[in-house]
């Protein structure tokens, strides 16, 4: 009688083969689409709200007696030149879309609206440092009272509005 030895090849089941192919395809799709491509469509992101320190007032120098006193009034905000993204962080369907329409009607250049995944304590306009005045104007246009500096992964070339249930 012949004894069985343990030589040979065991082929995986078709389900395992299909799973391996699916994982390989997903990896390939990720590698192809993960480039730093700029688009006009907002992408949902996850961010934890972090408290930021209140900026300290900067010291200003009084003009010397020989210097002419000039009153500088800041130029008005050009709404159409500022990019805005609006996100919904509430359970209210369509809140980001209707708010984006409101902002666009006020003259802002809305480039996208979507849902936001994460925890935001209240409706907020996030701004990069160079757009703080514009953020204040947008917040007044929308009736949002909370303004915060933008944090990663937010884009630093635009204003980001995240709406919570307190906005509705």
mmCIF file of C-alpha atoms in Angstrom:
data_model
loop_
_atom_site.group_PDB
_atom_site.id
_atom_site.type_symbol
_atom_site.label_atom_id
_atom_site.label_comp_id
_atom_site.label_asym_id
_atom_site.label_seq_id
_atom_site.Cartn_x
_atom_site.Cartn_y
_atom_site.Cartn_z
ATOM 1 C CA UNK A 1 0.000 0.000 0.000
ATOM 2 C CA UNK A 2 1.222 3.423 -0.897
ATOM 3 C CA UNK A 3 1.417 6.118 1.806
ATOM 4 C CA UNK A 4 0.403 9.661 1.199
ATOM 5 C CA UNK A 5 3.087 12.261 1.465
ATOM 6 C CA UNK A 6 2.591 15.933 2.010
ATOM 7 C CA UNK A 7 4.105 17.104 -1.228
ATOM 8 C CA UNK A 8 2.081 19.088 -3.701
ATOM 9 C CA UNK A 9 0.466 22.437 -4.164
ATOM 10 C CA UNK A 10 -2.743 23.532 -2.511
ATOM 11 C CA UNK A 11 -4.648 26.036 -4.611
ATOM 12 C CA UNK A 12 -6.647 28.669 -2.751
ATOM 13 C CA UNK A 13 -10.358 28.778 -3.146
ATOM 14 C CA UNK A 14 -11.834 31.109 -5.778
ATOM 15 C CA UNK A 15 -13.074 33.438 -3.025
ATOM 16 C CA UNK A 16 -9.549 33.947 -1.704
ATOM 17 C CA UNK A 17 -8.271 34.574 -5.227
ATOM 18 C CA UNK A 18 -11.038 37.131 -5.829
ATOM 19 C CA UNK A 19 -10.210 38.889 -2.542
ATOM 20 C CA UNK A 20 -6.525 39.143 -3.464
ATOM 21 C CA UNK A 21 -7.392 40.619 -6.862
ATOM 22 C CA UNK A 22 -9.809 43.119 -5.231
ATOM 23 C CA UNK A 23 -7.165 44.291 -2.743
ATOM 24 C CA UNK A 24 -4.611 44.675 -5.532
ATOM 25 C CA UNK A 25 -7.077 46.712 -7.628
ATOM 26 C CA UNK A 26 -7.929 48.937 -4.646
ATOM 27 C CA UNK A 27 -4.218 49.557 -4.029
ATOM 28 C CA UNK A 28 -3.705 50.428 -7.678
ATOM 29 C CA UNK A 29 -6.710 52.800 -7.660
ATOM 30 C CA UNK A 30 -5.389 54.484 -4.504
ATOM 31 C CA UNK A 31 -1.930 54.919 -6.006
ATOM 32 C CA UNK A 32 -3.351 56.412 -9.192
ATOM 33 C CA UNK A 33 -5.781 58.832 -7.518
ATOM 34 C CA UNK A 34 -3.763 59.908 -4.470
ATOM 35 C CA UNK A 35 -1.806 62.603 -6.338
ATOM 36 C CA UNK A 36 -2.073 66.232 -5.281
ATOM 37 C CA UNK A 37 -4.680 67.151 -7.872
ATOM 38 C CA UNK A 38 -6.529 70.446 -7.412
ATOM 39 C CA UNK A 39 -10.240 70.179 -8.082
ATOM 40 C CA UNK A 40 -13.241 72.404 -7.684
ATOM 41 C CA UNK A 41 -15.158 69.719 -5.799
ATOM 42 C CA UNK A 42 -14.924 69.708 -2.037
ATOM 43 C CA UNK A 43 -13.726 66.520 -0.438
ATOM 44 C CA UNK A 44 -15.103 65.431 2.933
ATOM 45 C CA UNK A 45 -12.425 65.220 5.571
ATOM 46 C CA UNK A 46 -12.152 64.279 9.204
ATOM 47 C CA UNK A 47 -10.772 66.745 11.671
ATOM 48 C CA UNK A 48 -10.843 67.094 15.410
ATOM 49 C CA UNK A 49 -11.593 70.602 16.595
ATOM 50 C CA UNK A 50 -8.685 71.877 18.619
ATOM 51 C CA UNK A 51 -8.824 74.936 20.788
ATOM 52 C CA UNK A 52 -6.520 77.673 19.643
ATOM 53 C CA UNK A 53 -4.880 80.329 21.667
ATOM 54 C CA UNK A 54 -6.312 83.810 21.449
ATOM 55 C CA UNK A 55 -3.894 85.944 19.476
ATOM 56 C CA UNK A 56 -2.188 88.540 21.592
ATOM 57 C CA UNK A 57 -2.620 92.123 20.492
ATOM 58 C CA UNK A 58 0.398 93.339 18.572
ATOM 59 C CA UNK A 59 2.130 96.480 19.693
ATOM 60 C CA UNK A 60 1.715 99.401 17.350
ATOM 61 C CA UNK A 61 4.086 102.288 17.120
ATOM 62 C CA UNK A 62 2.697 105.798 17.467
ATOM 63 C CA UNK A 63 3.629 108.052 14.549
ATOM 64 C CA UNK A 64 6.455 110.464 15.141
ATOM 65 C CA UNK A 65 5.571 114.159 15.164
ATOM 66 C CA UNK A 66 7.365 114.616 11.846
ATOM 67 C CA UNK A 67 5.379 111.811 10.161
ATOM 68 C CA UNK A 68 2.092 112.691 8.508
ATOM 69 C CA UNK A 69 -0.906 111.087 10.108
ATOM 70 C CA UNK A 70 -2.826 109.015 7.645
ATOM 71 C CA UNK A 71 -6.011 107.196 8.299
ATOM 72 C CA UNK A 72 -5.935 103.874 6.532
ATOM 73 C CA UNK A 73 -9.246 102.284 5.942
ATOM 74 C CA UNK A 74 -9.051 98.741 4.703
ATOM 75 C CA UNK A 75 -10.267 98.101 1.199
ATOM 76 C CA UNK A 76 -13.714 96.525 1.032
ATOM 77 C CA UNK A 77 -13.833 92.738 0.827
ATOM 78 C CA UNK A 78 -14.160 91.489 -2.751
ATOM 79 C CA UNK A 79 -16.443 88.525 -2.152
ATOM 80 C CA UNK A 80 -16.137 87.207 -5.705
ATOM 81 C CA UNK A 81 -12.366 86.777 -5.293
ATOM 82 C CA UNK A 82 -12.590 84.513 -2.221
ATOM 83 C CA UNK A 83 -13.049 80.737 -2.513
ATOM 84 C CA UNK A 84 -15.509 79.193 -0.047
ATOM 85 C CA UNK A 85 -16.314 75.572 0.832
ATOM 86 C CA UNK A 86 -19.415 74.744 2.883
ATOM 87 C CA UNK A 87 -19.771 71.527 4.900
ATOM 88 C CA UNK A 88 -22.697 70.029 6.805
ATOM 89 C CA UNK A 89 -21.858 68.571 10.224
ATOM 90 C CA UNK A 90 -25.483 68.269 11.331
ATOM 91 C CA UNK A 91 -28.160 65.687 10.739
ATOM 92 C CA UNK A 92 -30.120 68.175 8.623
ATOM 93 C CA UNK A 93 -30.232 67.056 4.992
ATOM 94 C CA UNK A 94 -29.294 69.725 2.461
ATOM 95 C CA UNK A 95 -28.045 72.307 4.975
ATOM 96 C CA UNK A 96 -24.668 72.763 3.255
ATOM 97 C CA UNK A 97 -26.271 73.108 -0.171
ATOM 98 C CA UNK A 98 -28.782 75.761 0.847
ATOM 99 C CA UNK A 99 -26.138 77.684 2.789
ATOM 100 C CA UNK A 100 -23.771 77.477 -0.197
ATOM 101 C CA UNK A 101 -26.556 78.962 -2.334
ATOM 102 C CA UNK A 102 -27.001 81.777 0.211
ATOM 103 C CA UNK A 103 -23.270 82.529 0.149
ATOM 104 C CA UNK A 104 -23.176 82.470 -3.660
ATOM 105 C CA UNK A 105 -26.150 84.837 -3.801
ATOM 106 C CA UNK A 106 -24.218 87.220 -1.518
ATOM 107 C CA UNK A 107 -21.382 87.170 -4.069
ATOM 108 C CA UNK A 108 -18.957 84.625 -2.603
ATOM 109 C CA UNK A 109 -17.195 82.176 -4.942
ATOM 110 C CA UNK A 110 -18.513 78.874 -3.565
ATOM 111 C CA UNK A 111 -16.459 75.997 -4.959
ATOM 112 C CA UNK A 112 -18.124 73.095 -3.182
ATOM 113 C CA UNK A 113 -20.396 71.765 -0.497
ATOM 114 C CA UNK A 114 -20.447 68.373 1.158
ATOM 115 C CA UNK A 115 -20.798 66.591 4.486
ATOM 116 C CA UNK A 116 -18.136 66.934 7.203
ATOM 117 C CA UNK A 117 -17.129 63.984 9.354
ATOM 118 C CA UNK A 118 -15.819 64.932 12.779
ATOM 119 C CA UNK A 119 -16.890 66.805 15.872
ATOM 120 C CA UNK A 120 -17.406 70.542 15.603
ATOM 121 C CA UNK A 121 -18.906 72.284 18.680
ATOM 122 C CA UNK A 122 -20.862 74.930 16.751
ATOM 123 C CA UNK A 123 -21.146 76.412 13.275
ATOM 124 C CA UNK A 124 -17.788 77.929 12.384
ATOM 125 C CA UNK A 125 -16.016 79.838 9.625
ATOM 126 C CA UNK A 126 -12.390 78.662 9.409
ATOM 127 C CA UNK A 127 -9.861 80.965 7.766
ATOM 128 C CA UNK A 128 -6.197 81.020 6.771
ATOM 129 C CA UNK A 129 -4.293 83.984 8.255
ATOM 130 C CA UNK A 130 -4.460 86.135 5.126
ATOM 131 C CA UNK A 131 -8.262 85.805 4.864
ATOM 132 C CA UNK A 132 -9.314 86.799 8.378
ATOM 133 C CA UNK A 133 -11.158 89.980 7.295
ATOM 134 C CA UNK A 134 -12.962 88.052 4.574
ATOM 135 C CA UNK A 135 -13.938 85.359 7.096
ATOM 136 C CA UNK A 136 -15.464 87.998 9.344
ATOM 137 C CA UNK A 137 -17.510 89.350 6.431
ATOM 138 C CA UNK A 138 -18.646 85.854 5.385
ATOM 139 C CA UNK A 139 -19.624 85.032 8.970
ATOM 140 C CA UNK A 140 -21.754 88.189 9.115
ATOM 141 C CA UNK A 141 -23.341 87.356 5.749
ATOM 142 C CA UNK A 142 -24.302 83.874 6.964
ATOM 143 C CA UNK A 143 -25.078 84.718 10.596
ATOM 144 C CA UNK A 144 -22.279 82.520 11.979
ATOM 145 C CA UNK A 145 -20.717 83.819 15.192
ATOM 146 C CA UNK A 146 -17.730 81.487 15.620
ATOM 147 C CA UNK A 147 -14.482 82.194 13.697
ATOM 148 C CA UNK A 148 -11.384 80.009 13.993
ATOM 149 C CA UNK A 149 -8.033 79.738 12.209
ATOM 150 C CA UNK A 150 -7.941 76.935 9.634
ATOM 151 C CA UNK A 151 -6.280 73.672 10.645
ATOM 152 C CA UNK A 152 -4.973 70.771 8.581
ATOM 153 C CA UNK A 153 -6.409 69.084 6.527
ATOM 154 C CA UNK A 154 -8.363 72.216 5.549
ATOM 155 C CA UNK A 155 -7.125 74.096 2.532
ATOM 156 C CA UNK A 156 -5.297 77.330 3.258
ATOM 157 C CA UNK A 157 -6.329 79.166 0.091
ATOM 158 C CA UNK A 158 -10.007 79.475 0.981
ATOM 159 C CA UNK A 159 -12.582 79.871 3.724
ATOM 160 C CA UNK A 160 -14.177 76.735 5.148
ATOM 161 C CA UNK A 161 -17.661 76.899 6.655
ATOM 162 C CA UNK A 162 -18.758 73.963 8.812
ATOM 163 C CA UNK A 163 -22.396 74.014 9.868
ATOM 164 C CA UNK A 164 -23.830 72.236 12.903
ATOM 165 C CA UNK A 165 -27.401 71.830 14.127
ATOM 166 C CA UNK A 166 -27.221 75.225 15.886
ATOM 167 C CA UNK A 167 -27.230 76.959 12.480
ATOM 168 C CA UNK A 168 -30.608 75.711 11.305
#
